[in-house]
Amino acid sequence: MMIVKRTFDHLPKSFRSEEKALLAKGINNWDSLMNLNTKEMVDLTKSGRTTLRNLKRLQCIAIFICRLNLLQEEASLLIHSGIASLEALRKLSPQELLIKTGRLERMLNIGRDPLVTLEKANNWIRAANQAKKELT
């Protein structure tokens, strides 16, 4: 299986400090961010306004992007809907996933069709279960 390096797409403003710190250390793709260990993340927080909390959020987004092949906006939607790990995603039913993500999208009042459909929810949960099998 070929590993594709997925570079960061412009991160939200709330992650600007983290993006600068990551790029300064030569970490410019989701795969590298996903593989950072805790010590490396703590080291990144020693300069500037970078926070461990935000780095961990970005790492969760990276895991969804790399393990489930999600788009950055889809992974961000999961994180901000309270689904912060593959394990949390695996435990949801497709309907529960639709409710959680739909609630956030309605609160944001984006005015577009929801990102998550029942089919997509099924596929993501199935992919999370498969990723769990591959990691064990």
Coordinates of N, CA, C and O in Angstrom, one line a residue:
M1 N 0.8 -1.2 0.0 CA 0.0 0.0 0.0 C 0.9 1.2 0.0 O 1.8 1.4 0.8
M2 N 0.6 2.1 -0.9 CA 1.4 3.4 -1.0 C 0.9 4.4 0.0 O -0.3 4.6 0.1
I3 N 1.8 5.0 0.7 CA 1.4 6.1 1.7 C 1.5 7.4 0.9 O 2.5 7.8 0.4
V4 N 0.4 8.1 0.9 CA 0.3 9.4 0.3 C 0.5 10.5 1.4 O -0.1 10.5 2.4
K5 N 1.5 11.4 1.2 CA 1.7 12.5 2.1 C 0.6 13.5 1.9 O 0.5 14.1 0.8
R6 N -0.2 13.7 2.9 CA -1.2 14.7 2.8 C -0.8 16.0 3.5 O -0.7 16.0 4.7
T7 N -0.5 17.0 2.7 CA 0.0 18.3 3.3 C -1.2 19.0 4.0 O -2.4 18.8 3.6
F8 N -0.9 19.9 4.9 CA -1.9 20.7 5.6 C -2.6 21.6 4.6 O -2.0 22.2 3.8
D9 N -3.9 21.6 4.7 CA -4.7 22.7 4.0 C -4.8 23.8 5.0 O -4.9 23.5 6.2
H10 N -4.9 25.0 4.6 CA -4.9 26.1 5.5 C -5.7 25.7 6.7 O -6.9 25.5 6.7
L11 N -5.0 25.7 7.9 CA -5.7 25.3 9.1 C -6.4 26.5 9.6 O -6.1 27.7 9.3
P12 N -7.5 26.3 10.4 CA -8.3 27.4 10.9 C -7.4 28.3 11.8 O -6.4 27.9 12.3
K13 N -7.8 29.6 11.9 CA -7.1 30.6 12.7 C -6.8 30.1 14.1 O -5.7 30.5 14.6
S14 N -7.6 29.4 14.7 CA -7.4 28.9 16.1 C -6.2 28.0 16.2 O -5.7 27.8 17.3
F15 N -5.7 27.5 15.1 CA -4.5 26.6 15.1 C -3.3 27.3 14.4 O -2.3 26.6 14.1
R16 N -3.3 28.6 14.2 CA -2.2 29.3 13.6 C -0.9 29.1 14.3 O 0.2 28.8 13.7
S17 N -0.9 29.2 15.6 CA 0.4 29.1 16.4 C 0.9 27.6 16.2 O 2.1 27.4 16.0
E18 N 0.0 26.7 16.3 CA 0.4 25.3 16.2 C 1.0 25.0 14.7 O 2.0 24.3 14.6
E19 N 0.3 25.6 13.7 CA 0.7 25.4 12.4 C 2.2 25.9 12.2 O 3.0 25.3 11.6
K20 N 2.4 27.1 12.7 CA 3.7 27.7 12.6 C 4.8 26.9 13.3 O 5.9 26.7 12.7
A21 N 4.5 26.4 14.5 CA 5.4 25.6 15.2 C 5.7 24.2 14.5 O 6.9 23.8 14.4
L22 N 4.7 23.6 13.9 CA 4.9 22.4 13.2 C 5.7 22.6 12.0 O 6.6 21.8 11.7
L23 N 5.4 23.6 11.2 CA 6.1 23.9 10.0 C 7.6 24.3 10.3 O 8.5 23.9 9.5
A24 N 7.8 25.0 11.4 CA 9.2 25.3 11.8 C 10.0 24.0 12.1 O 11.2 24.0 11.9
K25 N 9.4 23.0 12.5 CA 10.0 21.7 12.8 C 10.0 20.8 11.6 O 10.4 19.6 11.7
G26 N 9.5 21.2 10.5 CA 9.5 20.4 9.3 C 8.4 19.5 9.2 O 8.4 18.6 8.3
I27 N 7.4 19.6 10.0 CA 6.2 18.8 10.0 C 5.1 19.5 9.2 O 4.5 20.5 9.6
N28 N 4.9 19.0 7.9 CA 4.0 19.8 7.0 C 2.9 18.9 6.4 O 2.3 19.2 5.5
N29 N 2.8 17.7 7.0 CA 1.7 16.8 6.5 C 1.0 16.0 7.7 O 1.6 15.9 8.8
W30 N -0.1 15.6 7.4 CA -1.0 14.9 8.4 C -0.3 13.6 8.9 O -0.5 13.3 10.1
D31 N 0.3 12.9 8.0 CA 1.0 11.6 8.4 C 2.0 11.9 9.5 O 2.1 11.1 10.5
S32 N 2.9 12.9 9.3 CA 3.9 13.2 10.3 C 3.3 13.6 11.6 O 3.7 13.3 12.7
L33 N 2.2 14.5 11.5 CA 1.6 14.9 12.7 C 0.9 13.8 13.5 O 1.0 13.7 14.7
M34 N 0.3 12.9 12.8 CA -0.3 11.7 13.4 C 0.7 10.9 14.2 O 0.4 10.3 15.2
N35 N 1.9 10.8 13.7 CA 2.9 10.0 14.4 C 3.8 10.7 15.4 O 4.7 10.1 16.0
L36 N 3.5 11.9 15.7 CA 4.2 12.6 16.8 C 3.9 11.9 18.2 O 2.7 11.5 18.4
N37 N 4.9 11.8 19.0 CA 4.7 11.3 20.3 C 4.4 12.5 21.3 O 4.6 13.6 20.9
T38 N 4.1 12.1 22.5 CA 3.7 13.2 23.5 C 4.9 14.1 23.8 O 4.8 15.3 23.9
K39 N 6.1 13.5 23.9 CA 7.3 14.3 24.2 C 7.5 15.3 23.1 O 7.8 16.5 23.3
E40 N 7.4 14.9 21.8 CA 7.6 15.8 20.7 C 6.5 16.9 20.7 O 6.9 18.1 20.4
M41 N 5.3 16.6 21.1 CA 4.3 17.6 21.2 C 4.6 18.6 22.3 O 4.4 19.8 22.1
V42 N 5.0 18.1 23.4 CA 5.4 19.0 24.6 C 6.5 19.9 24.1 O 6.5 21.1 24.5
D43 N 7.5 19.4 23.4 CA 8.6 20.2 23.0 C 8.1 21.3 22.1 O 8.6 22.5 22.1
L44 N 7.1 21.1 21.3 CA 6.6 22.1 20.4 C 5.9 23.2 21.1 O 5.8 24.3 20.6
T45 N 5.4 22.9 22.3 CA 4.7 23.9 23.1 C 5.7 24.9 23.9 O 5.2 25.9 24.5
K46 N 6.9 24.6 23.8 CA 7.9 25.4 24.6 C 8.2 26.8 24.0 O 8.8 27.6 24.6
S47 N 7.8 27.0 22.8 CA 8.0 28.3 22.2 C 6.6 28.8 21.7 O 5.8 28.1 21.2
G48 N 6.5 30.1 21.8 CA 5.3 30.7 21.2 C 4.0 30.4 22.0 O 4.1 30.1 23.2
R49 N 2.9 30.5 21.3 CA 1.6 30.3 21.9 C 1.0 28.9 21.6 O -0.2 28.7 21.8
T50 N 1.8 28.0 21.2 CA 1.3 26.7 20.9 C 0.9 25.9 22.2 O 1.5 26.0 23.2
T51 N -0.3 25.3 22.1 CA -0.8 24.6 23.2 C -0.9 23.1 23.0 O -1.1 22.6 21.8
L52 N -0.7 22.3 24.0 CA -0.7 20.8 23.9 C -2.2 20.4 23.5 O -2.4 19.5 22.7
R53 N -3.1 21.1 24.1 CA -4.5 20.8 23.8 C -4.8 20.9 22.3 O -5.4 20.0 21.7
N54 N -4.4 22.0 21.7 CA -4.6 22.2 20.2 C -3.8 21.2 19.4 O -4.3 20.7 18.4
L55 N -2.6 20.9 19.8 CA -1.8 19.9 19.1 C -2.5 18.5 19.2 O -2.5 17.8 18.2
K56 N -3.1 18.2 20.3 CA -3.8 16.9 20.4 C -5.0 16.9 19.5 O -5.4 15.9 18.9
R57 N -5.7 18.0 19.5 CA -6.9 18.1 18.6 C -6.4 17.9 17.1 O -7.1 17.2 16.3
L58 N -5.4 18.6 16.7 CA -4.8 18.4 15.4 C -4.4 17.0 15.1 O -4.6 16.4 14.0
Q59 N -3.8 16.3 16.1 CA -3.4 14.9 15.9 C -4.7 14.0 15.7 O -4.6 13.1 14.9
C60 N -5.7 14.3 16.4 CA -7.0 13.5 16.2 C -7.5 13.7 14.8 O -7.9 12.8 14.2
I61 N -7.5 15.0 14.4 CA -7.9 15.3 13.0 C -7.0 14.5 12.0 O -7.5 13.9 11.1
A62 N -5.7 14.5 12.3 CA -4.7 13.7 11.4 C -5.1 12.2 11.4 O -5.0 11.6 10.3
I63 N -5.4 11.7 12.5 CA -5.8 10.2 12.6 C -7.0 10.0 11.7 O -7.0 9.0 10.9
F64 N -8.0 10.8 11.8 CA -9.2 10.6 11.0 C -8.9 10.8 9.5 O -9.3 10.0 8.7
I65 N -8.0 11.7 9.2 CA -7.6 11.9 7.8 C -6.8 10.7 7.2 O -7.1 10.2 6.1
C66 N -5.9 10.3 8.0 CA -4.9 9.3 7.5 C -5.5 7.8 7.6 O -5.3 7.0 6.7
R67 N -6.2 7.5 8.7 CA -6.7 6.2 8.9 C -8.0 5.9 8.2 O -8.3 4.8 7.8
L68 N -8.9 7.0 8.1 CA -10.2 6.8 7.5 C -10.3 7.5 6.1 O -11.3 7.4 5.5
N69 N -9.2 8.2 5.7 CA -9.2 8.9 4.4 C -10.3 10.0 4.3 O -10.9 10.1 3.3
L70 N -10.5 10.7 5.4 CA -11.5 11.8 5.4 C -10.9 13.1 4.9 O -9.7 13.2 5.0
L71 N -11.7 14.0 4.5 CA -11.3 15.3 4.2 C -11.1 16.1 5.5 O -11.6 15.7 6.5
Q72 N -10.3 17.1 5.4 CA -10.0 17.9 6.6 C -11.3 18.4 7.2 O -11.4 18.4 8.5
E73 N -12.2 18.9 6.4 CA -13.4 19.5 7.0 C -14.3 18.4 7.6 O -15.0 18.6 8.6
E74 N -14.2 17.2 7.1 CA -15.0 16.1 7.7 C -14.4 15.7 9.1 O -15.1 15.5 10.0
A75 N -13.1 15.6 9.1 CA -12.4 15.2 10.3 C -12.6 16.3 11.4 O -12.9 16.0 12.6
S76 N -12.6 17.6 11.0 CA -12.8 18.7 11.9 C -14.2 18.6 12.5 O -14.5 18.9 13.6
L77 N -15.2 18.3 11.6 CA -16.6 18.2 12.1 C -16.7 17.1 13.1 O -17.4 17.3 14.1
L78 N -16.0 16.0 13.0 CA -16.1 14.9 14.0 C -15.5 15.4 15.3 O -16.2 15.3 16.4
I79 N -14.4 16.0 15.2 CA -13.7 16.5 16.5 C -14.6 17.5 17.2 O -14.8 17.4 18.4
H80 N -15.1 18.5 16.5 CA -15.9 19.5 17.1 C -17.3 19.1 17.4 O -18.1 19.8 18.2
S81 N -17.7 17.9 17.0 CA -19.0 17.2 17.4 C -18.8 16.4 18.7 O -19.7 15.7 19.1
G82 N -17.6 16.3 19.2 CA -17.3 15.6 20.4 C -16.8 14.1 20.1 O -16.8 13.3 21.0
I83 N -16.5 13.8 18.9 CA -16.0 12.5 18.5 C -14.5 12.6 18.3 O -14.1 13.0 17.2
A84 N -13.7 12.3 19.3 CA -12.3 12.7 19.3 C -11.4 11.5 19.1 O -10.2 11.6 19.3
S85 N -11.9 10.3 18.7 CA -11.0 9.2 18.5 C -11.7 8.1 17.7 O -13.0 8.2 17.5
L86 N -10.9 7.2 17.1 CA -11.5 6.1 16.4 C -12.4 5.3 17.2 O -13.5 4.8 16.8
E87 N -12.0 5.1 18.5 CA -12.8 4.3 19.4 C -14.2 5.0 19.7 O -15.2 4.3 19.7
A88 N -14.2 6.3 19.8 CA -15.5 7.0 20.0 C -16.4 6.8 18.8 O -17.6 6.6 18.9
L89 N -15.8 6.9 17.6 CA -16.5 6.7 16.4 C -17.1 5.3 16.3 O -18.2 5.1 15.9
R90 N -16.2 4.3 16.6 CA -16.6 2.9 16.5 C -17.8 2.6 17.4 O -18.6 1.7 17.0
K91 N -18.0 3.3 18.5 CA -19.1 3.0 19.4 C -20.4 3.6 19.0 O -21.4 3.3 19.6
L92 N -20.4 4.5 18.0 CA -21.6 5.1 17.6 C -22.4 4.3 16.6 O -21.8 3.6 15.8
S93 N -23.7 4.4 16.6 CA -24.5 3.9 15.5 C -24.5 5.0 14.4 O -24.2 6.2 14.7
P94 N -24.8 4.6 13.2 CA -24.8 5.7 12.1 C -25.8 6.8 12.5 O -25.6 7.9 12.2
Q95 N -27.0 6.4 13.1 CA -28.0 7.4 13.4 C -27.4 8.4 14.5 O -27.6 9.6 14.4
E96 N -26.7 7.8 15.5 CA -26.1 8.7 16.5 C -25.1 9.6 15.9 O -25.0 10.8 16.3
L97 N -24.3 9.2 15.0 CA -23.3 10.0 14.3 C -24.0 11.1 13.6 O -23.6 12.3 13.6
L98 N -25.1 10.8 12.9 CA -25.9 11.9 12.2 C -26.4 12.9 13.1 O -26.4 14.1 12.8
I99 N -26.9 12.5 14.3 CA -27.5 13.4 15.2 C -26.4 14.3 15.8 O -26.6 15.5 15.8
K100 N -25.2 13.8 16.2 CA -24.2 14.6 16.7 C -23.6 15.6 15.7 O -23.5 16.8 16.1
T101 N -23.3 15.2 14.5 CA -22.8 16.1 13.5 C -23.8 17.1 13.0 O -23.5 18.2 12.8
G102 N -25.0 16.6 12.9 CA -26.1 17.4 12.4 C -26.4 18.6 13.4 O -26.7 19.7 13.0
R103 N -26.4 18.2 14.7 CA -26.6 19.3 15.7 C -25.6 20.4 15.6 O -25.9 21.6 15.6
L104 N -24.3 20.0 15.4 CA -23.3 21.1 15.3 C -23.5 21.9 14.0 O -23.4 23.1 14.1
E105 N -23.7 21.2 12.9 CA -23.9 21.9 11.7 C -25.1 22.9 11.8 O -25.1 24.0 11.2
R106 N -26.2 22.5 12.5 CA -27.3 23.4 12.6 C -27.0 24.6 13.5 O -27.4 25.7 13.2
M107 N -26.2 24.3 14.6 CA -25.8 25.4 15.5 C -24.9 26.4 14.7 O -25.0 27.6 14.9
L108 N -24.1 25.9 13.8 CA -23.2 26.8 13.0 C -24.0 27.5 11.9 O -23.5 28.5 11.3
N109 N -25.2 27.0 11.6 CA -26.1 27.6 10.6 C -25.4 27.9 9.3 O -25.3 29.0 8.8
I110 N -24.7 26.8 8.8 CA -23.9 26.9 7.6 C -24.7 27.2 6.3 O -24.3 27.8 5.4
G111 N -25.9 26.7 6.3 CA -26.8 26.9 5.1 C -26.5 26.1 3.9 O -26.7 26.5 2.8
R112 N -25.9 24.9 4.1 CA -25.6 24.0 3.0 C -26.1 22.6 3.4 O -26.5 22.4 4.6
D113 N -26.1 21.7 2.5 CA -26.5 20.3 2.9 C -25.5 19.8 3.9 O -24.3 20.1 3.8
P114 N -26.0 19.0 4.8 CA -25.1 18.4 5.8 C -24.0 17.6 5.2 O -24.1 17.0 4.1
L115 N -22.8 17.6 5.8 CA -21.6 16.9 5.3 C -21.9 15.4 5.4 O -21.4 14.6 4.6
V116 N -22.5 15.0 6.5 CA -22.7 13.5 6.8 C -24.0 13.0 6.4 O -25.1 13.6 6.8
T117 N -24.0 12.0 5.6 CA -25.2 11.3 5.2 C -25.2 9.9 5.9 O -24.2 9.5 6.5
L118 N -26.4 9.3 5.9 CA -26.4 7.9 6.6 C -25.4 7.0 5.9 O -24.7 6.2 6.6
E119 N -25.3 7.0 4.6 CA -24.3 6.2 3.9 C -22.9 6.5 4.4 O -22.1 5.6 4.6
K120 N -22.6 7.8 4.4 CA -21.2 8.2 4.9 C -21.0 7.8 6.3 O -19.9 7.3 6.6
A121 N -22.0 8.0 7.2 CA -21.8 7.6 8.6 C -21.5 6.1 8.7 O -20.6 5.7 9.4
N122 N -22.2 5.3 7.9 CA -22.0 3.8 7.9 C -20.6 3.5 7.4 O -19.9 2.7 8.0
N123 N -20.1 4.2 6.3 CA -18.8 4.0 5.8 C -17.7 4.4 6.8 O -16.7 3.7 6.9
W124 N -17.9 5.5 7.5 CA -16.9 6.0 8.5 C -16.8 5.0 9.6 O -15.7 4.7 10.1
I125 N -17.9 4.5 10.1 CA -17.9 3.6 11.3 C -17.3 2.3 10.8 O -16.5 1.7 11.5
R126 N -17.6 1.8 9.6 CA -17.0 0.6 9.1 C -15.5 0.8 9.0 O -14.7 -0.1 9.3
A127 N -15.1 1.9 8.5 CA -13.6 2.2 8.3 C -12.9 2.3 9.7 O -11.8 1.8 9.8
A128 N -13.6 2.8 10.7 CA -13.0 2.9 12.0 C -12.8 1.5 12.6 O -11.8 1.2 13.2
N129 N -13.8 0.6 12.3 CA -13.7 -0.8 12.8 C -12.6 -1.5 12.1 O -11.8 -2.2 12.7
Q130 N -12.4 -1.2 10.8 CA -11.3 -1.9 10.0 C -10.0 -1.3 10.5 O -9.0 -2.1 10.6
A131 N -9.9 0.0 10.8 CA -8.6 0.5 11.2 C -8.3 -0.1 12.6 O -7.1 -0.3 12.8
K132 N -9.2 -0.3 13.4 CA -9.0 -1.0 14.7 C -8.4 -2.3 14.5 O -7.4 -2.7 15.2
K133 N -8.9 -3.1 13.6 CA -8.4 -4.4 13.3 C -7.0 -4.4 12.8 O -6.1 -5.2 13.1
E134 N -6.7 -3.4 11.9 CA -5.3 -3.3 11.4 C -4.3 -2.8 12.4 O -3.1 -3.1 12.3
L135 N -4.8 -2.1 13.4 CA -3.8 -1.6 14.5 C -3.6 -2.7 15.5 O -2.6 -2.5 16.3
T136 N -4.4 -3.7 15.6 CA -4.2 -4.7 16.6 C -3.6 -6.0 16.0 O -3.4 -6.2 14.9

